[in-house]
Coordinates of C-alpha atoms and ligand atoms in Angstrom, one line a residue:
X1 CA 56.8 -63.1 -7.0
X2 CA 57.6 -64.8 -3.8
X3 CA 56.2 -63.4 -0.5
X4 CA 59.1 -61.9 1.0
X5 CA 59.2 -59.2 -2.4
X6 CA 55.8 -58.8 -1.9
X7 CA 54.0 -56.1 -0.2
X8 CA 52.7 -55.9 2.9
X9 CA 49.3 -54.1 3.4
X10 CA 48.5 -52.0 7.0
X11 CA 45.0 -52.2 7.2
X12 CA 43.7 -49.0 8.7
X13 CA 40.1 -49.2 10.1
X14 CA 37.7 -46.6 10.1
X15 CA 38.6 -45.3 14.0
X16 CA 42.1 -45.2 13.5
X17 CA 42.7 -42.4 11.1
X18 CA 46.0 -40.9 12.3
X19 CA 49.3 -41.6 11.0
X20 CA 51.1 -41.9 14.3
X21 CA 49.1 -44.9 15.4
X22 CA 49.9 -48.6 15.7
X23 CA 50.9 -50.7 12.1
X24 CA 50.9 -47.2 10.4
X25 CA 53.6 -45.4 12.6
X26 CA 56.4 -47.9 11.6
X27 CA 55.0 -48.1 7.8
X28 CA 57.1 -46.9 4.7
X29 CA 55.5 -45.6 1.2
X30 CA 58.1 -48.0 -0.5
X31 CA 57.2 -50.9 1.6
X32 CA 54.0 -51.2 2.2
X33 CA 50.9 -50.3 1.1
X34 CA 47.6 -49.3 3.0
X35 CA 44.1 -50.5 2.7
X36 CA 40.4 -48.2 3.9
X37 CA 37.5 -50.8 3.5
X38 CA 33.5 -48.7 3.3
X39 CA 31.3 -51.6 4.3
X40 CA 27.8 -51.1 3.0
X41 CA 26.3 -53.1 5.6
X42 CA 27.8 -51.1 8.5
X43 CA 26.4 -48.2 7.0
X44 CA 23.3 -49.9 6.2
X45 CA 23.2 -51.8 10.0
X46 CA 21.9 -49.1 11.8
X47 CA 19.9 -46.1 11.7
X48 CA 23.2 -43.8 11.6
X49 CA 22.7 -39.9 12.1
X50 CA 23.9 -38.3 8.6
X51 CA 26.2 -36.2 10.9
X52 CA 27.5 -39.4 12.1
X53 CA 28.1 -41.4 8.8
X54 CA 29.3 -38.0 6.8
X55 CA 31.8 -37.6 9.4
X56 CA 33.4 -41.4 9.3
X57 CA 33.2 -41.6 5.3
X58 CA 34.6 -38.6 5.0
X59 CA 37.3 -38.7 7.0
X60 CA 38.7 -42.1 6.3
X61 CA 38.6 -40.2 2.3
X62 CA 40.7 -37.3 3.5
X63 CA 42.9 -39.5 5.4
X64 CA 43.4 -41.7 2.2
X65 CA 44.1 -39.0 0.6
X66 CA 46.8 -37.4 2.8
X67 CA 48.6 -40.6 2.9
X68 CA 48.9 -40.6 -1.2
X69 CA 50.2 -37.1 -0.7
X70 CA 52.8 -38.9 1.8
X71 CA 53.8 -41.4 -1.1
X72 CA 51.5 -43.9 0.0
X73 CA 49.8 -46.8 -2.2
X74 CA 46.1 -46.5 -0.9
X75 CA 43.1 -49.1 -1.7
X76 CA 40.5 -47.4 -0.6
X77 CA 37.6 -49.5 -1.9
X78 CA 33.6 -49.8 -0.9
X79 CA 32.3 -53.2 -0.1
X80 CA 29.6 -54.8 1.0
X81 CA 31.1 -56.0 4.5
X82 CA 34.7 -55.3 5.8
X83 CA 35.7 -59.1 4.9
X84 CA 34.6 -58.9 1.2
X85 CA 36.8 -55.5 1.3
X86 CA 40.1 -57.2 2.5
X87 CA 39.3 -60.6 0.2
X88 CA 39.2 -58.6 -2.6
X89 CA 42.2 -56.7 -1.7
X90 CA 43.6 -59.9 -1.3
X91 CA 43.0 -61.4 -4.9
X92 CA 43.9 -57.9 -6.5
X93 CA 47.0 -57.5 -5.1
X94 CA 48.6 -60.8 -3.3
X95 CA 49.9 -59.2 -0.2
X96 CA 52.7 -60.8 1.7
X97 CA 50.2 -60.4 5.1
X98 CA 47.8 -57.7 6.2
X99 CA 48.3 -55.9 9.6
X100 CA 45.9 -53.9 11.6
X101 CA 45.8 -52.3 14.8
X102 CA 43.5 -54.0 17.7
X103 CA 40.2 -52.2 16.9
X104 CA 38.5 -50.7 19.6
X105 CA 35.5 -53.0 19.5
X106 CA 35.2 -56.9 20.3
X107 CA 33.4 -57.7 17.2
X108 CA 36.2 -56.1 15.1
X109 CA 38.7 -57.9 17.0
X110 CA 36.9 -61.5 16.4
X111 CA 36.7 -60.7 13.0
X112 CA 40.4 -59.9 12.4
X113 CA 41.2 -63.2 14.1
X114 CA 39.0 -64.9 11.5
X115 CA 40.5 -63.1 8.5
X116 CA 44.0 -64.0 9.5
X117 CA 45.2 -60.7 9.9
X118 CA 48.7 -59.8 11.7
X119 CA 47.4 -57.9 14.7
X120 CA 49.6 -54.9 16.0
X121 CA 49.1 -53.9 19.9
X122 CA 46.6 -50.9 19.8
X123 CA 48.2 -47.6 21.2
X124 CA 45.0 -45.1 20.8
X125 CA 44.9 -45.3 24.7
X126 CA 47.4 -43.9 27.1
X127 CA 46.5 -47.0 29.1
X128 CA 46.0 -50.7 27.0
X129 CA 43.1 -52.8 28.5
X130 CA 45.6 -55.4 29.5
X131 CA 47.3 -53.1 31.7
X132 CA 43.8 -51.5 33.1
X133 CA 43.7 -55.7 33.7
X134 CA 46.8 -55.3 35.8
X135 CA 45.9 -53.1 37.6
X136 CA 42.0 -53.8 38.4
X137 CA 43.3 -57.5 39.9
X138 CA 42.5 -58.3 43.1
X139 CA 40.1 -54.8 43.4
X140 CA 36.9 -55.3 44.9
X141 CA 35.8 -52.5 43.2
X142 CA 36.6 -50.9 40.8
X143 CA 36.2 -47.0 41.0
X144 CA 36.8 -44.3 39.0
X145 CA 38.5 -42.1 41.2
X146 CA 41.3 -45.0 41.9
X147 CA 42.0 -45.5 38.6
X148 CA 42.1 -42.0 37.7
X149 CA 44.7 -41.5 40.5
X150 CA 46.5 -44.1 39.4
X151 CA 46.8 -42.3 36.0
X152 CA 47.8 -39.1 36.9
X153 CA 50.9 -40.4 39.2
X154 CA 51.7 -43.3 36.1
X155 CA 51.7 -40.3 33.6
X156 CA 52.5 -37.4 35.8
X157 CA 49.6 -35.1 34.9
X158 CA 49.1 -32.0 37.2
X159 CA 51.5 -33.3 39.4
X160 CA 53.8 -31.4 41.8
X161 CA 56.1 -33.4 42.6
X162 CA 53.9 -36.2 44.5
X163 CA 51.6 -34.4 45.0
X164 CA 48.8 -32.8 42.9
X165 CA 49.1 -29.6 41.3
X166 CA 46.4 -26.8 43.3
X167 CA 46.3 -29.8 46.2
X168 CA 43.7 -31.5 45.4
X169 CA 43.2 -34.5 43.0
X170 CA 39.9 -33.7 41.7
X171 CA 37.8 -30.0 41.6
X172 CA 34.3 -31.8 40.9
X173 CA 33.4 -30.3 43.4
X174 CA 33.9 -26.9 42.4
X175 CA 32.6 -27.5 38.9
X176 CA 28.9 -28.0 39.5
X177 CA 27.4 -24.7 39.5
X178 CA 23.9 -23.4 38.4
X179 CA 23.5 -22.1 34.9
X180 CA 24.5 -18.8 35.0
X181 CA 21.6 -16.0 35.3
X182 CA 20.9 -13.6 32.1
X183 CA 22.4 -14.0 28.6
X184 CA 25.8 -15.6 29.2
X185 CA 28.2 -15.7 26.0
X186 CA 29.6 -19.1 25.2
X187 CA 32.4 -19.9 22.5
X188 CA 30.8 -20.4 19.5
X189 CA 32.2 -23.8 17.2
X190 CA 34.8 -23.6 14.9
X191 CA 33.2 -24.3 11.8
X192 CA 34.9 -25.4 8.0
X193 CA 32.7 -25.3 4.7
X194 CA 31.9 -28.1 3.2
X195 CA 33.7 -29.0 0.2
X196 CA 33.4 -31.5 -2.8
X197 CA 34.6 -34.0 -1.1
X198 CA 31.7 -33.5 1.6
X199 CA 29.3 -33.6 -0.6
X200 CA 29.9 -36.6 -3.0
X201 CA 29.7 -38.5 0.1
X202 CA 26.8 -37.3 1.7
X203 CA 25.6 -38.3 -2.0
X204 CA 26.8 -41.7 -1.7
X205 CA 25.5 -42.7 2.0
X206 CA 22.4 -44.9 2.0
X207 CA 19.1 -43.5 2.2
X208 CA 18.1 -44.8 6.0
X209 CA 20.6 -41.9 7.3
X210 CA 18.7 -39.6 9.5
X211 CA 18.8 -36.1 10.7
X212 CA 19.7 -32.7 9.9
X213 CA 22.5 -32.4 7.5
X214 CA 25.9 -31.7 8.0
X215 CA 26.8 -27.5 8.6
X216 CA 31.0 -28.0 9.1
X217 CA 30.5 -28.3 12.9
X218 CA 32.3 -31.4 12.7
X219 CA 36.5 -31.2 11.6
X220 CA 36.5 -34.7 9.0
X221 CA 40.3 -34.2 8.8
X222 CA 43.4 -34.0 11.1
X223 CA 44.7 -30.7 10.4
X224 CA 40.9 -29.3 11.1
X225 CA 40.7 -31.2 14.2
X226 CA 43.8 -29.8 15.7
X227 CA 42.0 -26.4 14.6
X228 CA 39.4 -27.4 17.0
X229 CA 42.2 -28.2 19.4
X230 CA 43.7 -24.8 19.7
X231 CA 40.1 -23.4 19.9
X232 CA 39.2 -25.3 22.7
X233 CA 42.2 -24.7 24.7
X234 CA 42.5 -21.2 24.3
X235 CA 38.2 -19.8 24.2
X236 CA 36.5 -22.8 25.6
X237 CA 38.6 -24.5 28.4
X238 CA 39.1 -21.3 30.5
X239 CA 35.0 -21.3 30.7
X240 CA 34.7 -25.5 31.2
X241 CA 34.4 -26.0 34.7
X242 CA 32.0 -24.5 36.6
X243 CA 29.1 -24.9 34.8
X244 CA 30.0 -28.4 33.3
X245 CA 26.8 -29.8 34.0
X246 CA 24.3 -27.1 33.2
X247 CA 21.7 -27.0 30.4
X248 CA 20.3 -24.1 28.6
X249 CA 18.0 -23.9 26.1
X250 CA 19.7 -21.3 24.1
X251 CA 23.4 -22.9 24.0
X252 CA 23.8 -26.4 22.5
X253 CA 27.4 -26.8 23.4
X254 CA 28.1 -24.3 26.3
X255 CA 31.3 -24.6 27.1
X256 CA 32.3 -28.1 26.4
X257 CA 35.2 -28.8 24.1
X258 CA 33.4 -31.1 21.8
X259 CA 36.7 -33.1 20.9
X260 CA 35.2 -36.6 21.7
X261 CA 34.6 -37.2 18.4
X262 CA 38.0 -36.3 16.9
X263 CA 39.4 -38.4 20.2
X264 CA 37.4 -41.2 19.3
X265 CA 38.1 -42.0 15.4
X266 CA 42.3 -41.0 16.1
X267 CA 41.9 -37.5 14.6
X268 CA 43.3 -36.8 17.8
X269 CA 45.3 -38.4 20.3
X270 CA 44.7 -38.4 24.2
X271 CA 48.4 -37.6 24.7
X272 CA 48.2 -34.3 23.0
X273 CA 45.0 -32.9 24.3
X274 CA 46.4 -33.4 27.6
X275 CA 49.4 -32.0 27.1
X276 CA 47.7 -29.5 25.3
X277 CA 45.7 -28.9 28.5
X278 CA 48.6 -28.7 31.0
X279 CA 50.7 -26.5 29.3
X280 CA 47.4 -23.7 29.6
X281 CA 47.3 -24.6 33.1
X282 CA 51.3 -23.6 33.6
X283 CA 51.2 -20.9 31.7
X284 CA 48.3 -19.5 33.5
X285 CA 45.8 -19.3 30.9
X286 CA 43.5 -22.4 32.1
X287 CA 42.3 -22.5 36.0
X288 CA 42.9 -25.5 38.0
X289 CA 39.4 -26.6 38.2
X290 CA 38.7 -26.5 34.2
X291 CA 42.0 -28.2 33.5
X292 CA 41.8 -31.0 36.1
X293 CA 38.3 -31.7 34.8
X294 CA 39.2 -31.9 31.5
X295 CA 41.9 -34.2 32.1
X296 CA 40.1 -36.1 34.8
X297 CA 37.5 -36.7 31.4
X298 CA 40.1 -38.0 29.3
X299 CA 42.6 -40.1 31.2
X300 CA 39.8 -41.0 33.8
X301 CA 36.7 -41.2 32.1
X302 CA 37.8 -41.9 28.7
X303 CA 40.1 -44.9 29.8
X304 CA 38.4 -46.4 32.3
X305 CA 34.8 -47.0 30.3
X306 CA 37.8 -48.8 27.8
X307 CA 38.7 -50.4 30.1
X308 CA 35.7 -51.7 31.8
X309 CA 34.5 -52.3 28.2
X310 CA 37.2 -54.9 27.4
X311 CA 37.2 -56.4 30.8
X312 CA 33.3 -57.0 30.9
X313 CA 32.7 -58.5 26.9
X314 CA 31.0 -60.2 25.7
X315 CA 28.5 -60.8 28.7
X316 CA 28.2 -56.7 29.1
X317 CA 25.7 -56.4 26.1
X318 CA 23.6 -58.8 27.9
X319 CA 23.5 -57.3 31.1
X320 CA 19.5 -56.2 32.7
X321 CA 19.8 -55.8 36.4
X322 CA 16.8 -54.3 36.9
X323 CA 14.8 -56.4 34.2
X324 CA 14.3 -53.4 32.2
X325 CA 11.5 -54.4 29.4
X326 CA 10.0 -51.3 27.9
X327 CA 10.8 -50.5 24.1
X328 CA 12.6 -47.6 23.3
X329 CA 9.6 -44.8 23.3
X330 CA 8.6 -43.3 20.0
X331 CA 9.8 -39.9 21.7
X332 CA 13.5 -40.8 21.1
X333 CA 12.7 -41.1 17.2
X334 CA 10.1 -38.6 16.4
X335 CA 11.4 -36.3 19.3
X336 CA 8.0 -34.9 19.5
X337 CA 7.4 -34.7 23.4
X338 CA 5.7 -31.9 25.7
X339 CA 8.8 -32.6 28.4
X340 CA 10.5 -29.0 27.2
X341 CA 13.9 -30.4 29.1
X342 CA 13.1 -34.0 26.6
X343 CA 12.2 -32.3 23.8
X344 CA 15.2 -29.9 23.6
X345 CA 18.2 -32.7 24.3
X346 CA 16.3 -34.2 21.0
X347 CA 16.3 -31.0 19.0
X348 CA 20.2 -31.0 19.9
X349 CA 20.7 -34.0 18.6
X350 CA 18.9 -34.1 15.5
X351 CA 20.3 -31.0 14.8
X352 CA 24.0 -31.9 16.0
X353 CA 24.5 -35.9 16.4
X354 CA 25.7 -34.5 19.7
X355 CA 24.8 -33.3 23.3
X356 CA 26.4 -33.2 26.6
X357 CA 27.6 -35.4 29.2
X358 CA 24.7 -34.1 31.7
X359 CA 21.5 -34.3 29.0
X360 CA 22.5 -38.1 28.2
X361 CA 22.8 -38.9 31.7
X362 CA 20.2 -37.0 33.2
X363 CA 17.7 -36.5 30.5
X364 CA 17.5 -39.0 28.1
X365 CA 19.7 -41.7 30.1
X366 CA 17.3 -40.9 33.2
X367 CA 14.0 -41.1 31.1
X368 CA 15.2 -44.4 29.9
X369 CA 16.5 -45.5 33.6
X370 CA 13.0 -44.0 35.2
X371 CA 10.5 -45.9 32.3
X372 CA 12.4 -49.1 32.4
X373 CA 13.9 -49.3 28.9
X374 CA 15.5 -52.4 27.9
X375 CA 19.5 -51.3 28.0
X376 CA 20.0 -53.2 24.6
X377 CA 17.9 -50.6 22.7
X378 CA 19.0 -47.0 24.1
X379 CA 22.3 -48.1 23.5
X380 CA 21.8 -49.0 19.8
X381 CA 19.7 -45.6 19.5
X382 CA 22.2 -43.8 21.7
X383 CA 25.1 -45.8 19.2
X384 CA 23.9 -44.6 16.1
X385 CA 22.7 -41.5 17.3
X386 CA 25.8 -39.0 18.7
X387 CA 28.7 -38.3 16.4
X388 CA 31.2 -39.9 18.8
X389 CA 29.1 -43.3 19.5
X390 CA 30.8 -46.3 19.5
X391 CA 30.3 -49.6 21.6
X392 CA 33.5 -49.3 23.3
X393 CA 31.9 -45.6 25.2
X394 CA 28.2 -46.6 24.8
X395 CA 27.7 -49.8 26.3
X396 CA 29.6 -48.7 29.8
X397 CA 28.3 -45.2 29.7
X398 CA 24.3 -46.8 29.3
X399 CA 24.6 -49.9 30.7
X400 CA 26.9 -49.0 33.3
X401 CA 26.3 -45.3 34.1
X402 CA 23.0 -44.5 33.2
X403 CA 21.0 -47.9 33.4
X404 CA 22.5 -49.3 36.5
X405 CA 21.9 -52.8 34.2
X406 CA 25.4 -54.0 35.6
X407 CA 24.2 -53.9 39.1
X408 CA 26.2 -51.1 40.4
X409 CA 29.8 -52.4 39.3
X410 CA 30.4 -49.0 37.6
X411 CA 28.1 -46.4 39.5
X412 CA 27.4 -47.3 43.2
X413 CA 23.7 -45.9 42.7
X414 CA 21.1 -45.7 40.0
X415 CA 21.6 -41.9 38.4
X416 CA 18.0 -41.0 38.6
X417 CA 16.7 -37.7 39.2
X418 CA 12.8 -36.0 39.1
X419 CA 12.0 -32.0 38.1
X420 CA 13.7 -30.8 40.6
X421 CA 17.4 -31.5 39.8
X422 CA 16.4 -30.4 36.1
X423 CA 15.4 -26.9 37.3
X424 CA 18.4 -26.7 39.0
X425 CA 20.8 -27.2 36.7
X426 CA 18.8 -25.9 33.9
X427 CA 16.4 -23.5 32.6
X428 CA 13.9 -25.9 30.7
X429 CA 11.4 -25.8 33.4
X430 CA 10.2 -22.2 33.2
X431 CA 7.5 -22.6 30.6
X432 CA 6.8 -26.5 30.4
X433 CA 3.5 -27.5 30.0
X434 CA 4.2 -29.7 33.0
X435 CA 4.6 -28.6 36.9
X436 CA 8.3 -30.1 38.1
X437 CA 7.0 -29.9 42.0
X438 CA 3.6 -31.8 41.0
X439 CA 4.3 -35.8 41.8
X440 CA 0.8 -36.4 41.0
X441 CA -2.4 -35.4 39.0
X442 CA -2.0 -34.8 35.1
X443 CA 0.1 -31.6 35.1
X444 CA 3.0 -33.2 37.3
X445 CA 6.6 -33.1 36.0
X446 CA 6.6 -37.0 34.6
X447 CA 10.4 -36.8 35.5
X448 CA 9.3 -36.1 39.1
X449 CA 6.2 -39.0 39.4
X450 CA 8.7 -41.4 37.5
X451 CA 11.4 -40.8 40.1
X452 CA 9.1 -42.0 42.9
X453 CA 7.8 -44.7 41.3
X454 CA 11.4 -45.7 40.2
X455 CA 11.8 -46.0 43.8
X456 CA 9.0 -47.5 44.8
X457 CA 9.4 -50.6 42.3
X458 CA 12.9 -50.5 43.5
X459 CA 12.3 -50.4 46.7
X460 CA 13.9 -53.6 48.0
X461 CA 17.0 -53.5 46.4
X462 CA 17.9 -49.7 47.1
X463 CA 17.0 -50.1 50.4
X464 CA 20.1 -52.2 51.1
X465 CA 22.3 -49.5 49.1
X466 CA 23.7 -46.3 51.7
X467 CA 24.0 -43.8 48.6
X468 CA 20.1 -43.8 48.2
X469 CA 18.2 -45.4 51.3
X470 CA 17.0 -41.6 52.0
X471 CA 15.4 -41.2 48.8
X472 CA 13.7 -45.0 49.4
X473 CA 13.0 -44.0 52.4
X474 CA 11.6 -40.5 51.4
X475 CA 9.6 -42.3 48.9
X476 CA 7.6 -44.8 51.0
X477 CA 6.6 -41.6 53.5
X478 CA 4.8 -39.9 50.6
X479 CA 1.2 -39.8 51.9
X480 CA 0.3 -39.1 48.0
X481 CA 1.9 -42.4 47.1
X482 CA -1.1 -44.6 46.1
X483 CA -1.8 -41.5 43.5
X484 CA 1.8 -41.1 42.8
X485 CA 1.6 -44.7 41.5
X486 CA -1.3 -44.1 39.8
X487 CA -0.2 -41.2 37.6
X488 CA 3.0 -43.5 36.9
X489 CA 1.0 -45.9 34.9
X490 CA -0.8 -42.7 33.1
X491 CA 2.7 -41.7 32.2
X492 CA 4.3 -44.7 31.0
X493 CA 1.1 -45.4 29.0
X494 CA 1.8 -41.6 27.2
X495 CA 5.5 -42.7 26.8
X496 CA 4.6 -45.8 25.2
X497 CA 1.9 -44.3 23.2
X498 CA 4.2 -41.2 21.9
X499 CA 1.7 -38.2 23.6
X500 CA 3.4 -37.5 26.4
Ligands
FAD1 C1 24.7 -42.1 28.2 C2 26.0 -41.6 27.7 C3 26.5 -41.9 26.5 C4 27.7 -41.4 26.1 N1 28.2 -41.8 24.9 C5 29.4 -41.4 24.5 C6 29.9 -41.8 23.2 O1 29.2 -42.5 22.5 N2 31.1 -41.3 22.9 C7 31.9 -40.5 23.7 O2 33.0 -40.2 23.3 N3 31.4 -40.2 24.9 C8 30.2 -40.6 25.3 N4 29.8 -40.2 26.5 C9 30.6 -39.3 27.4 C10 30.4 -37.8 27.2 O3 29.1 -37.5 27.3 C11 31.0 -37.3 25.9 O4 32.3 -37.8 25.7 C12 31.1 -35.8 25.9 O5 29.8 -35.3 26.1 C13 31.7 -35.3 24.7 O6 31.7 -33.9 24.6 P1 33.0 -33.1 24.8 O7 34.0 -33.6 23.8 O8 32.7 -31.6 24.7 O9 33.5 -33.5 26.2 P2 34.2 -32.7 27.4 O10 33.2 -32.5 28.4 O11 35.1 -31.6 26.8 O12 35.2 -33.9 27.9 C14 36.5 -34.1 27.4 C15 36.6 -35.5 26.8 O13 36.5 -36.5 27.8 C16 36.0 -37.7 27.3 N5 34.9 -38.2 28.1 C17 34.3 -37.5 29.1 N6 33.4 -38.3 29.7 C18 33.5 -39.5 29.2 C19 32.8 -40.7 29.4 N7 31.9 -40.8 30.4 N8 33.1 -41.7 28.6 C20 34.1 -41.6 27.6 N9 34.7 -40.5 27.4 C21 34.4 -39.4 28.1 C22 35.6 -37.4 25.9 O14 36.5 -37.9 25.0 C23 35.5 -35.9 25.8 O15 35.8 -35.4 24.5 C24 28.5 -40.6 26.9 C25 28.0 -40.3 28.2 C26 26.8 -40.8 28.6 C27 26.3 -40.5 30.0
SF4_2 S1 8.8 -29.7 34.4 FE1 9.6 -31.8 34.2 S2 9.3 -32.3 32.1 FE2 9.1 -30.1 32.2 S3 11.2 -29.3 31.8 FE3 11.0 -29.5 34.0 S4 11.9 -31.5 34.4 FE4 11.4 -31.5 32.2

């Protein structure tokens, strides 16, 4: 058979699971045939939450399967690394060339180079790195804000006209109240029973999987996701803004959408939860505050940590600002800890691969920022740990965000916080073993003694840096300080030690 009657193959990674996406959208069943490659050693490389590596297998085998039902030739095959998939695709069926989308990571996009493959522009972002590239030349800095502005004019989100719908570009402001008092009701998850198909793969994953099991939180197909779509918009993202960035201990989820996941393996495009999101702002079913923060998460946040991601490899894994050295504490493993704000972001986790944007910044990011933890390991915990990780969203969001390992290019100042911004914006300190106003002596808050000490050891490079010269300052005026100190070297020695 000569090449041009042979077949081509779209190659359709594990993150890009939706039909209307790069190689795939101009594919035909007659034409071309499509290839799903489980690598052992991926699933083997880390020590994946079960919620995690149910949710990928699973999906890519429903999505197989839906492109059968389309007509489709599928090769869905297990092997033990991605390039022994596509070789032995290769020798069984002699494609005329093998095309795949950019992934979303660097190491994928190195290894398509070396496999030959034909590589099709990636369009799983409403703005490609190259044109982030564009239009972060010549910038000085590169903020958030300016980018996100930048967005909302290039794709005309909650615009009037030039200007922005409700007058204001951005209602952060508005959304970062207190946990509400009493027994507030929040939208409970859509959930789907597991089926066969579930449970033949959480026979087949590996045996280092971690975690509690699956319990149909998480939508493994398109047509569920989009389920979770209309859900959010219509019960959750009338509820999302104001209290954002509150933690309670008797809500995992609040009121946050929990789409990232979906978002991040194509189950769902950006495009269409946006739109989705602007329409229930128009029709007046969706405040201004809850819908610009939403979209401000998605075509801000979302794109821009892509963005920076792409612009910053490979040297971003590498980067340690602040000469972090500490392992990663037992406490992130066991999840055993006396810290009841710590110990319940854990629970969440183990019990949901997930939790939100404030208990990964200021919780367990902060802890890691606070104790000096090497940025290489929380983000290969972090990674392999929430349902949505990948190293695109990771390393920005922890080395950037949380670690301030970049030296400030992403956040201007380090995100740390002591006890007391946890009893603000939760309710975790009411009956904690530990005192969140004590700095010092063995009942203090260790949040609230790591903060100053934080300070302290960082004294000489924050005191240069506007955003938190009054806390350095604050710091060096404490006339407990010498004890402060002391009770920080207690307190790492608990972290390290797993009792604290
Ligand atoms: C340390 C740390 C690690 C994180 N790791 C991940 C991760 O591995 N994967 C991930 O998708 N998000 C990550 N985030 C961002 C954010 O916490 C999650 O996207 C969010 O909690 C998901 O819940 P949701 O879908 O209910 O989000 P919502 O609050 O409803 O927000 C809507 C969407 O905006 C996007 N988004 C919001 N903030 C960010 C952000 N900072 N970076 C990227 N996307 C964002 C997500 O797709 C999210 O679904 C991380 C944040 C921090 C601070
Ligand atoms: S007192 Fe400190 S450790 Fe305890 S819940 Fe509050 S912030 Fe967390």
């Amino acid at each position: 058979m000569t090449a041009a009657h042979r077949s081509r193959t779209v190659w359709v990674l594990g993150d890009q699971l939706n039909g209307n996406l790069g190689a795939l959208k101009t594919a035909s069943p007659g034409r071309d045939r499509v290839l799903l490659v489980e690598s052992w050693r991926k699933l083997t490389s880390k020590r994946w939450h079960v919620q995690r590596a149910h949710l990928v297998v699973t999906a890519m085998r429903r999505f197989a399967a839906e492109l059968m039902a389309d007509g489709f030739e599928v090769d869905i095959r297990r092997a033990d690394t991605l390039a022994d998939g596509v070789a032995a695709h290769r020798r069984d069926h002699a494609p005329s060339e093998v095309v795949a989308m950019e992934p979303a990571s660097w190491d994928g996009r190195q290894l398509l180079y070396r496999l030959g493959v034909t590589i099709v522009r990636s369009d799983q972002f409403l703005c490609h790195y190259d044109d982030f590239g564009e239009w972060a030349r010549g910038r000085r800095l590169l903020k958030m804000e300016d980018f996100y502005r930048w967005q909302r004019r290039r794709l005309g989100y909650l615009m009037d006209g030039d200007e922005p719908a409700g007058g204001r570009w951005n209602f952060d402001h508005d959304n970062r109240e207190r946990p509400p008092k009493g027994d507030a009701s929040w939208p409970q998850p859509v959930t789907t029973a597991l089926d066969d198909v579930d449970r033949q793969v959480l026979a087949d994953l590996p045996a280092t999987v971690w975690g509690d099991p699956p319990d149909g939180v998480w939508a493994t197909s398109r047509s569920e996701a989009l389920r979770r779509l209309d859900h959010a918009i219509a019960e959750v993202l009338p509820r999302f803004g104001p209290h954002e960035d509150a933690m309670l201990s008797n809500s995992w989820h609040l009121a946050h959408t929990l789409l990232s996941p979906y978002l991040n393996l194509g189950l769902l495009q950006p495009k269409e939860v946006c739109d989705a999101a602007e329409a229930a702002y128009r029709d007046g079913r969706v405040p201004i505050a809850s819908a610009e923060g939403f979209i401000r998460q998605v075509i801000g946040w979302r794109e821009y940590v892509w963005g920076v991601y792409w612009r910053s490899m490979p040297d971003y894994r590498d980067c340690n600002e602040l000469a972090a050295e500490r392992s990663l504490p037992p406490l992130f493993t066991t999840g055993e800890t006396r810290m009841r704000c710590v110990h319940h972001a854990l629970a969440d986790v183990r019990a949901h691969g997930w939790t939100h944007h404030i208990q990964r910044l200021m919780l367990l990011g902060n802890l890691a920022l606070l104790a000096g933890v090497r940025p290489a390991e929380l983000v290969e915990w972090m990674w392999a740990s929430f349902v949505d990780g990948a190293e695109w969203v990771m390393l920005p969001n922890v080395v950037g965000m949380v670690l301030y390992a970049d030296g400030g290019q992403m956040a201007t100042k380090p995100y740390a916080a002591g006890g007391a911004y946890v009893d603000k914006m939760s309710d975790y300190c009411k009956g904690c073993v530990y005192d969140r106003t004590q700095r010092s002596g063995p009942t203090a808050c260790p949040l609230t003694t790591l903060y100053w000490d934080f300070f302290d050891r960082h004294a000489d490079r924050f005191a240069r840096n506007p955003r938190v010269v009054q806390q350095v300052r604050a710091g060096q005026r404490l006339a407990d300080l010498p004890a402060v100190r002391r009770r920080a070297i207690e307190v790492l020695a608990l972290l390290d030690s797993g009792e604290l």
